[in-house]
Tab-separated table of C-alpha atoms in Angstrom:
chain	number	residue	atom	x	y	z
A	1	MET	CA	-51.019	2.603	-14.796
A	2	THR	CA	-50.041	0.944	-11.516
A	3	ALA	CA	-48.525	3.075	-8.774
A	4	TYR	CA	-46.300	0.187	-7.706
A	5	ARG	CA	-42.837	-0.411	-9.081
A	6	ASN	CA	-41.991	-3.921	-10.242
A	7	ALA	CA	-38.309	-3.781	-9.274
A	8	LYS	CA	-35.673	-5.851	-11.050
A	9	ASN	CA	-32.295	-7.052	-9.793
A	10	VAL	CA	-29.346	-8.813	-11.425
A	11	GLY	CA	-30.312	-12.429	-12.097
A	12	HIS	CA	-27.172	-14.266	-10.987
A	13	VAL	CA	-24.241	-13.282	-8.764
A	14	MET	CA	-21.042	-15.226	-8.075
A	15	ILE	CA	-18.991	-13.896	-5.166
A	16	GLY	CA	-15.557	-14.715	-3.777
A	17	ALA	CA	-11.822	-14.557	-4.286
A	18	GLY	CA	-10.852	-16.370	-7.483
A	19	ALA	CA	-14.431	-16.390	-8.821
A	20	VAL	CA	-13.289	-14.973	-12.173
A	21	ARG	CA	-11.791	-18.411	-12.930
A	22	GLU	CA	-15.341	-19.712	-13.353
A	23	LEU	CA	-16.097	-17.502	-16.352
A	24	GLY	CA	-15.463	-20.327	-18.810
A	25	SER	CA	-18.181	-22.458	-17.248
A	26	LEU	CA	-20.576	-19.492	-17.212
A	27	LEU	CA	-19.977	-18.783	-20.899
A	28	ALA	CA	-20.075	-22.408	-22.082
A	29	PRO	CA	-23.905	-22.679	-22.251
A	30	LEU	CA	-24.097	-19.363	-24.127
A	31	ARG	CA	-21.527	-20.101	-26.807
A	32	THR	CA	-22.749	-21.779	-29.962
A	33	SER	CA	-20.819	-22.606	-33.119
A	34	GLY	CA	-19.476	-19.381	-34.583
A	35	SER	CA	-20.852	-17.172	-31.807
A	36	LYS	CA	-18.799	-14.288	-30.466
A	37	CYS	CA	-18.379	-12.576	-27.127
A	38	VAL	CA	-17.642	-8.882	-26.788
A	39	TRP	CA	-15.156	-8.029	-24.038
A	40	PHE	CA	-14.863	-4.497	-22.635
A	41	PHE	CA	-11.727	-3.788	-20.596
A	42	ASP	CA	-10.636	-0.621	-18.839
A	43	HIS	CA	-7.590	0.625	-20.760
A	44	PHE	CA	-5.632	0.063	-17.525
A	45	PHE	CA	-5.510	-3.587	-18.704
A	46	LYS	CA	-4.314	-2.801	-22.220
A	47	ASP	CA	-1.140	-4.845	-21.715
A	48	GLY	CA	-3.328	-7.900	-22.261
A	49	ALA	CA	-2.279	-9.705	-19.086
A	50	LEU	CA	-5.827	-9.868	-17.693
A	51	ALA	CA	-7.351	-10.917	-21.019
A	52	ALA	CA	-4.776	-13.726	-21.265
A	53	ARG	CA	-6.190	-15.214	-18.030
A	54	LEU	CA	-9.742	-15.238	-19.366
A	55	PRO	CA	-11.621	-17.478	-21.860
A	56	VAL	CA	-11.288	-15.027	-24.751
A	57	GLN	CA	-11.550	-16.960	-28.018
A	58	ASP	CA	-10.363	-16.241	-31.542
A	59	GLY	CA	-13.000	-14.137	-33.268
A	60	ASP	CA	-14.241	-12.493	-30.079
A	61	VAL	CA	-14.360	-8.699	-30.094
A	62	VAL	CA	-12.085	-6.990	-27.543
A	63	VAL	CA	-12.558	-3.316	-26.712
A	64	TYR	CA	-10.273	-1.267	-24.454
A	65	VAL	CA	-12.288	1.605	-23.016
A	66	ASP	CA	-10.542	4.943	-22.509
A	67	THR	CA	-11.488	5.784	-18.924
A	68	ASP	CA	-9.408	8.930	-18.469
A	69	ASN	CA	-12.703	10.814	-18.704
A	70	GLU	CA	-16.327	9.949	-17.963
A	71	PRO	CA	-18.209	8.047	-20.712
A	72	THR	CA	-19.862	10.281	-23.309
A	73	THR	CA	-22.734	9.803	-25.718
A	74	ASP	CA	-20.446	10.367	-28.709
A	75	GLY	CA	-17.879	7.922	-27.364
A	76	THR	CA	-20.552	5.297	-26.771
A	77	ASP	CA	-21.808	5.711	-30.336
A	78	ALA	CA	-18.253	5.195	-31.583
A	79	TYR	CA	-17.775	2.025	-29.518
A	80	ALA	CA	-21.135	0.711	-30.734
A	81	SER	CA	-20.125	1.328	-34.354
A	82	TYR	CA	-16.818	-0.503	-33.798
A	83	VAL	CA	-18.556	-3.500	-32.231
A	84	ARG	CA	-21.192	-3.705	-34.985
A	85	GLN	CA	-18.482	-3.634	-37.632
A	86	HIS	CA	-16.701	-6.612	-36.065
A	87	LEU	CA	-19.876	-8.592	-35.374
A	88	CYS	CA	-20.869	-8.473	-39.051
A	89	GLY	CA	-24.591	-8.195	-38.382
A	90	VAL	CA	-24.827	-10.983	-35.771
A	91	LEU	CA	-25.591	-10.301	-32.127
A	92	PRO	CA	-22.999	-11.540	-29.615
A	93	CYS	CA	-23.758	-14.454	-27.325
A	94	ALA	CA	-22.501	-12.394	-24.383
A	95	MET	CA	-20.981	-9.011	-23.543
A	96	LEU	CA	-18.576	-8.727	-20.621
A	97	ALA	CA	-17.149	-5.733	-18.746
A	98	PHE	CA	-13.941	-5.573	-16.694
A	99	GLY	CA	-13.364	-2.224	-15.032
A	100	GLY	CA	-15.064	0.372	-12.893
A	101	GLY	CA	-18.269	2.275	-13.492
A	102	SER	CA	-17.076	3.873	-16.737
A	103	THR	CA	-16.271	0.550	-18.373
A	104	MET	CA	-19.399	-1.152	-17.075
A	105	ASP	CA	-21.637	1.738	-18.124
A	106	THR	CA	-20.042	1.732	-21.586
A	107	CYS	CA	-20.706	-1.988	-21.962
A	108	LYS	CA	-24.318	-1.649	-20.819
A	109	CYS	CA	-25.052	1.310	-23.085
A	110	VAL	CA	-23.381	-0.214	-26.157
A	111	ALA	CA	-25.408	-3.374	-25.554
A	112	ASN	CA	-28.612	-1.312	-25.659
A	113	LEU	CA	-27.561	0.276	-28.954
A	114	LEU	CA	-27.039	-3.139	-30.579
A	115	THR	CA	-30.768	-3.883	-30.276
A	116	ASN	CA	-32.250	-0.362	-30.311
A	117	LYS	CA	-31.847	1.960	-33.289
A	118	GLY	CA	-30.493	5.452	-32.992
A	119	LEU	CA	-27.868	7.208	-30.931
A	120	ALA	CA	-26.935	7.000	-27.276
A	121	GLU	CA	-28.428	10.407	-26.527
A	122	ASP	CA	-31.832	9.131	-27.708
A	123	TYR	CA	-31.988	6.857	-24.668
A	124	GLN	CA	-30.819	9.212	-21.916
A	125	GLY	CA	-33.721	9.249	-19.510
A	126	TRP	CA	-36.192	6.856	-17.934
A	127	GLU	CA	-37.671	3.805	-19.705
A	128	LEU	CA	-36.692	4.875	-23.220
A	129	VAL	CA	-34.960	1.598	-24.151
A	130	GLN	CA	-37.563	-0.576	-25.862
A	131	HIS	CA	-35.803	-3.873	-26.666
A	132	PRO	CA	-33.708	-6.273	-24.554
A	133	ALA	CA	-29.942	-6.116	-24.955
A	134	PRO	CA	-27.669	-9.153	-25.412
A	135	TYR	CA	-26.689	-11.143	-22.314
A	136	LYS	CA	-24.295	-9.108	-20.163
A	137	ILE	CA	-21.783	-10.144	-17.498
A	138	GLY	CA	-20.235	-7.566	-15.181
A	139	CYS	CA	-16.862	-8.213	-13.535
A	140	PRO	CA	-15.935	-5.087	-11.553
A	141	THR	CA	-12.236	-4.412	-11.042
A	142	LEU	CA	-13.049	-1.232	-9.097
A	143	SER	CA	-15.838	-0.888	-6.539
A	144	GLY	CA	-18.046	1.962	-5.442
A	145	THR	CA	-20.226	3.214	-8.256
A	146	GLY	CA	-22.744	0.370	-7.995
A	147	SER	CA	-22.928	0.201	-11.789
A	148	GLU	CA	-22.661	-3.569	-11.571
A	149	SER	CA	-26.094	-3.822	-9.949
A	150	SER	CA	-27.853	-0.650	-11.107
A	151	ARG	CA	-30.336	-0.202	-13.931
A	152	THR	CA	-28.597	2.763	-15.467
A	153	GLY	CA	-25.593	3.539	-17.624
A	154	VAL	CA	-24.496	7.129	-17.034
A	155	LEU	CA	-23.247	9.182	-19.989
A	156	CYS	CA	-22.090	12.779	-20.445
A	157	ASN	CA	-23.792	14.584	-23.317
A	158	GLU	CA	-21.299	17.341	-24.012
A	159	LYS	CA	-23.461	19.155	-26.569
A	160	LYS	CA	-26.302	19.487	-24.054
A	161	ASN	CA	-24.073	19.973	-20.970
A	162	LEU	CA	-25.983	17.064	-19.419
A	163	LYS	CA	-24.907	14.001	-17.453
A	164	LEU	CA	-27.743	11.466	-17.460
A	165	GLY	CA	-28.236	7.714	-17.610
A	166	MET	CA	-29.936	5.173	-19.825
A	167	ASN	CA	-32.275	4.174	-17.013
A	168	SER	CA	-34.004	0.911	-17.889
A	169	ASP	CA	-34.399	-2.674	-16.727
A	170	TYR	CA	-32.807	-3.674	-20.047
A	171	THR	CA	-29.626	-1.842	-19.018
A	172	MET	CA	-28.918	-4.161	-16.079
A	173	PHE	CA	-26.363	-6.936	-16.152
A	174	ASP	CA	-27.683	-10.495	-16.274
A	175	GLN	CA	-24.739	-12.016	-14.380
A	176	LEU	CA	-22.107	-10.635	-12.009
A	177	VAL	CA	-18.776	-12.097	-10.997
A	178	LEU	CA	-17.569	-10.309	-7.855
A	179	ASP	CA	-13.945	-11.280	-7.326
A	180	PRO	CA	-12.198	-9.041	-4.750
A	181	ASP	CA	-8.796	-10.153	-6.065
A	182	LEU	CA	-9.507	-7.961	-9.106
A	183	LEU	CA	-9.296	-4.867	-6.881
A	184	ALA	CA	-5.725	-5.531	-5.758
A	185	THR	CA	-4.074	-3.431	-8.502
A	186	VAL	CA	-6.224	-0.289	-8.101
A	187	PRO	CA	-4.209	2.875	-7.299
A	188	ARG	CA	-4.856	3.911	-3.698
A	189	GLU	CA	-6.498	7.318	-4.267
A	190	GLN	CA	-8.690	5.930	-7.041
A	191	TYR	CA	-9.725	3.088	-4.726
A	192	PHE	CA	-10.907	5.625	-2.135
A	193	PHE	CA	-12.593	8.139	-4.426
A	194	THR	CA	-14.465	5.431	-6.326
A	195	GLY	CA	-15.313	3.393	-3.247
A	196	ILE	CA	-16.757	6.367	-1.369
A	197	ASP	CA	-19.424	6.771	-4.074
A	198	THR	CA	-21.362	3.954	-2.381
A	199	TYR	CA	-21.424	5.936	0.868
A	200	MET	CA	-22.488	9.049	-1.067
A	201	HIS	CA	-25.509	7.753	-2.931
A	202	CYS	CA	-26.666	5.709	0.066
A	203	PHE	CA	-26.632	8.607	2.532
A	204	GLU	CA	-28.360	10.778	-0.083
A	205	SER	CA	-31.126	8.164	-0.305
A	206	LEU	CA	-31.453	8.000	3.491
A	207	THR	CA	-31.630	11.786	3.926
A	208	GLY	CA	-34.082	12.395	1.074
A	209	SER	CA	-37.865	12.454	0.982
A	210	MET	CA	-38.332	9.727	-1.670
A	211	ARG	CA	-37.628	6.668	0.467
A	212	ASN	CA	-38.814	3.128	0.996
A	213	VAL	CA	-37.952	0.472	3.561
A	214	ILE	CA	-35.956	-1.762	1.190
A	215	VAL	CA	-33.756	1.081	-0.068
A	216	ASP	CA	-33.275	2.219	3.529
A	217	ALA	CA	-32.214	-1.245	4.681
A	218	LEU	CA	-29.762	-1.764	1.823
A	219	SER	CA	-28.364	1.751	2.176
A	220	GLU	CA	-27.820	1.359	5.906
A	221	LYS	CA	-25.889	-1.889	5.419
A	222	ALA	CA	-23.801	-0.483	2.565
A	223	ILE	CA	-22.863	2.543	4.684
A	224	ALA	CA	-21.946	0.290	7.618
A	225	LEU	CA	-19.595	-1.694	5.371
A	226	CYS	CA	-18.048	1.510	3.991
A	227	ARG	CA	-17.384	2.700	7.537
A	228	GLU	CA	-15.642	-0.577	8.342
A	229	VAL	CA	-13.470	-0.283	5.233
A	230	PHE	CA	-12.510	3.387	5.447
A	231	ALA	CA	-12.035	3.400	9.226
A	232	SER	CA	-9.676	0.410	9.023
A	233	GLU	CA	-5.907	0.604	9.195
A	234	ASP	CA	-5.612	-0.672	5.607
A	235	MET	CA	-8.622	-0.063	3.393
A	236	MET	CA	-7.065	-2.240	0.670
A	237	ALA	CA	-6.479	-5.358	2.792
A	238	PRO	CA	-8.104	-8.484	1.267
A	239	HIS	CA	-11.024	-8.544	3.728
A	240	CYS	CA	-11.657	-4.826	3.097
A	241	ARG	CA	-11.614	-5.306	-0.673
A	242	GLU	CA	-14.334	-7.925	-0.287
A	243	LYS	CA	-16.403	-5.728	2.041
A	244	LEU	CA	-16.150	-2.785	-0.361
A	245	MET	CA	-17.174	-4.974	-3.285
A	246	ILE	CA	-20.272	-6.138	-1.398
A	247	ALA	CA	-21.036	-2.576	-0.272
A	248	SER	CA	-20.902	-1.423	-3.888
A	249	TYR	CA	-23.146	-4.268	-5.015
A	250	ILE	CA	-25.885	-3.704	-2.434
A	251	GLY	CA	-25.461	0.060	-2.714
A	252	GLY	CA	-26.172	-0.233	-6.435
A	253	MET	CA	-29.350	-2.148	-5.643
A	254	ALA	CA	-30.306	0.575	-3.173
A	255	ALA	CA	-29.665	3.414	-5.606
A	256	GLY	CA	-32.938	5.257	-5.773
A	257	PHE	CA	-32.905	9.017	-5.910
A	258	THR	CA	-29.728	10.766	-4.881
A	259	GLY	CA	-29.627	14.204	-3.288
A	260	ALA	CA	-27.705	17.451	-3.706
A	261	VAL	CA	-24.213	15.918	-3.986
A	262	HIS	CA	-24.672	14.076	-7.267
A	263	PRO	CA	-26.173	17.020	-9.203
A	264	LEU	CA	-23.326	19.363	-8.220
A	265	SER	CA	-20.867	16.549	-8.947
A	266	ALA	CA	-22.436	16.154	-12.396
A	267	GLY	CA	-22.004	19.863	-13.117
A	268	LEU	CA	-18.351	19.687	-12.084
A	269	SER	CA	-17.774	16.590	-14.210
A	270	MET	CA	-19.344	18.132	-17.302
A	271	VAL	CA	-17.336	21.363	-17.187
A	272	LEU	CA	-14.050	20.302	-15.588
A	273	HIS	CA	-14.046	16.661	-16.759
A	274	LEU	CA	-13.496	15.412	-13.220
A	275	ARG	CA	-13.939	11.745	-12.400
A	276	HIS	CA	-17.195	10.943	-10.649
A	277	GLY	CA	-15.889	9.907	-7.230
A	278	LEU	CA	-13.533	12.868	-6.903
A	279	ALA	CA	-16.272	15.251	-8.076
A	280	ASN	CA	-18.594	13.799	-5.411
A	281	CYS	CA	-16.078	14.466	-2.646
A	282	LEU	CA	-15.475	18.000	-3.881
A	283	ALA	CA	-19.214	18.644	-4.079
A	284	LEU	CA	-19.835	17.318	-0.565
A	285	SER	CA	-17.034	19.486	0.827
A	286	VAL	CA	-18.969	22.653	-0.113
A	287	LEU	CA	-22.408	21.289	0.815
A	288	ASP	CA	-21.445	21.161	4.479
A	289	ASP	CA	-24.453	23.251	5.521
A	290	ILE	CA	-26.821	20.685	3.964
A	291	TYR	CA	-24.920	17.549	4.997
A	292	PRO	CA	-22.780	18.565	8.012
A	293	GLU	CA	-22.453	15.106	9.588
A	294	GLN	CA	-21.624	13.359	6.329
A	295	CYS	CA	-19.140	16.048	5.300
A	296	ALA	CA	-17.304	15.665	8.599
A	297	GLU	CA	-17.341	11.864	8.394
A	298	VAL	CA	-15.902	11.745	4.879
A	299	ALA	CA	-13.216	14.263	5.881
A	300	GLY	CA	-12.305	11.930	8.752
A	301	MET	CA	-12.171	8.916	6.434
A	302	MET	CA	-9.903	10.781	4.037
A	303	LYS	CA	-7.561	11.768	6.863
A	304	LYS	CA	-7.469	8.190	8.131
A	305	GLN	CA	-6.550	6.845	4.696
A	306	GLY	CA	-4.101	9.609	3.796
A	307	VAL	CA	-6.166	10.922	0.875
A	308	ALA	CA	-6.547	14.640	0.110
A	309	LEU	CA	-8.745	16.737	-2.162
A	310	PRO	CA	-7.027	18.877	-4.792
A	311	LYS	CA	-7.086	22.641	-4.254
A	312	GLY	CA	-8.179	25.352	-6.668
A	313	VAL	CA	-10.104	23.124	-9.070
A	314	CYS	CA	-12.463	25.962	-10.019
A	315	ALA	CA	-9.819	28.690	-10.032
A	316	SER	CA	-9.603	28.698	-13.829
A	317	LEU	CA	-13.344	29.138	-14.368
A	318	ASP	CA	-14.599	32.510	-15.528
A	319	GLU	CA	-18.171	33.676	-14.980
A	320	ASP	CA	-19.368	31.712	-18.004
A	321	GLY	CA	-17.691	28.544	-16.745
A	322	LEU	CA	-19.217	28.935	-13.289
A	323	ARG	CA	-22.636	29.372	-14.842
A	324	GLN	CA	-22.144	26.234	-16.926
A	325	VAL	CA	-21.454	24.255	-13.750
A	326	TYR	CA	-24.607	25.736	-12.221
A	327	GLU	CA	-26.724	24.853	-15.248
A	328	GLY	CA	-25.262	21.345	-15.304
A	329	THR	CA	-26.320	21.040	-11.657
A	330	ILE	CA	-29.766	22.595	-11.509
A	331	VAL	CA	-31.106	20.512	-14.420
A	332	HIS	CA	-31.278	17.457	-12.122
A	333	GLU	CA	-34.705	18.194	-10.692
A	334	LYS	CA	-35.596	14.813	-9.144
A	335	PRO	CA	-32.555	14.423	-6.865
A	336	LEU	CA	-32.592	18.109	-5.916
A	337	SER	CA	-36.291	17.892	-5.048
A	338	ASN	CA	-35.527	14.740	-3.066
A	339	ALA	CA	-32.935	16.595	-1.008
A	340	LEU	CA	-34.297	20.129	-0.761
A	341	GLY	CA	-37.976	19.957	-1.675
A	342	PRO	CA	-39.894	21.345	-4.659
A	343	ASP	CA	-38.576	24.864	-4.054
A	344	PHE	CA	-34.942	23.853	-4.518
A	345	HIS	CA	-34.501	26.604	-7.158
A	346	SER	CA	-34.983	29.248	-4.467
A	347	ILE	CA	-32.295	27.579	-2.327
A	348	LEU	CA	-29.685	26.719	-4.936
A	349	THR	CA	-29.727	30.010	-6.792
A	350	TYR	CA	-26.873	30.838	-9.121
A	351	GLU	CA	-25.385	33.125	-6.489
A	352	ASN	CA	-25.606	30.365	-3.876
A	353	VAL	CA	-23.918	27.763	-6.084
A	354	ARG	CA	-21.342	30.268	-7.305
A	355	GLU	CA	-20.294	31.000	-3.722
A	356	ARG	CA	-19.788	27.270	-3.163
A	357	LEU	CA	-17.777	26.831	-6.346
A	358	VAL	CA	-15.321	29.626	-5.601
A	359	ARG	CA	-14.462	27.781	-2.375
A	360	LEU	CA	-13.141	24.956	-4.555
């Protein structure tokens, strides 16, 4: 087996304000007589106003994704069953996602299940998806996770207390439409906590041991754009929305191995059902001995933008709950090794992590 990775990126990208108006022309070559598209929308758009602006046709399948919590394996199985039922045994000509990381990951994972037998949990891991998914178009309405350009769809497996992705080239979108106008309606705190995820996974890549020059270059540029956005007077101004959208896109391409923030964030998300971006910020705030400069910088960005972390998020956890967070953290061996080395278990002991959690 070769030691070199044959890296894949999204095939086509359309960028710019108003770009979503071109969806009809992008779909036209894919549609054949009787073919259907499957549209995934964040439930934020359940009033139908966004769908009414798009080339949704009679017979297409429309799914509104509940994004109050992180996507789960069971939820993905349920969405896949719903889509199969309405497709009547025929694969769609295209699958489209409008939302943030949760909606895009749901679309990507359901697409994999339409062409690969079994359940979502069967494909959590690396290179487990064996067959190509239908053509997928990502249209982010929230930026930061990098899901639009990454090769993974992250799911929470509640039975196993595990947050892990379907990591495969087949999971990637085939086409992106990056229209910064779609970010205009995002609530301010959500805009920050989601957007800062780009900064998080890029600095974790740059401070880890598993690096390469391409990931470094992309990460450095994504971080520079994040600094411009979150140090500005108005992070949601039109030019900042565009910069954040580009930062998210190239940050997703740069996403290699993360570090200590994402594992602790995953543990918090599994037990407390916290959204990913917020959980990242909480995790970083108690990893200040490992990432002192980054912790201080994010605190400064939050102050500049008038955003605050909630207090007492772990106050309700008993000893069993604290241990569940620890176990949901320490299972992520690759990113923890990337950040802390092969002996990370001796650093992040239960007592060490517990002390951090009680500070939250």
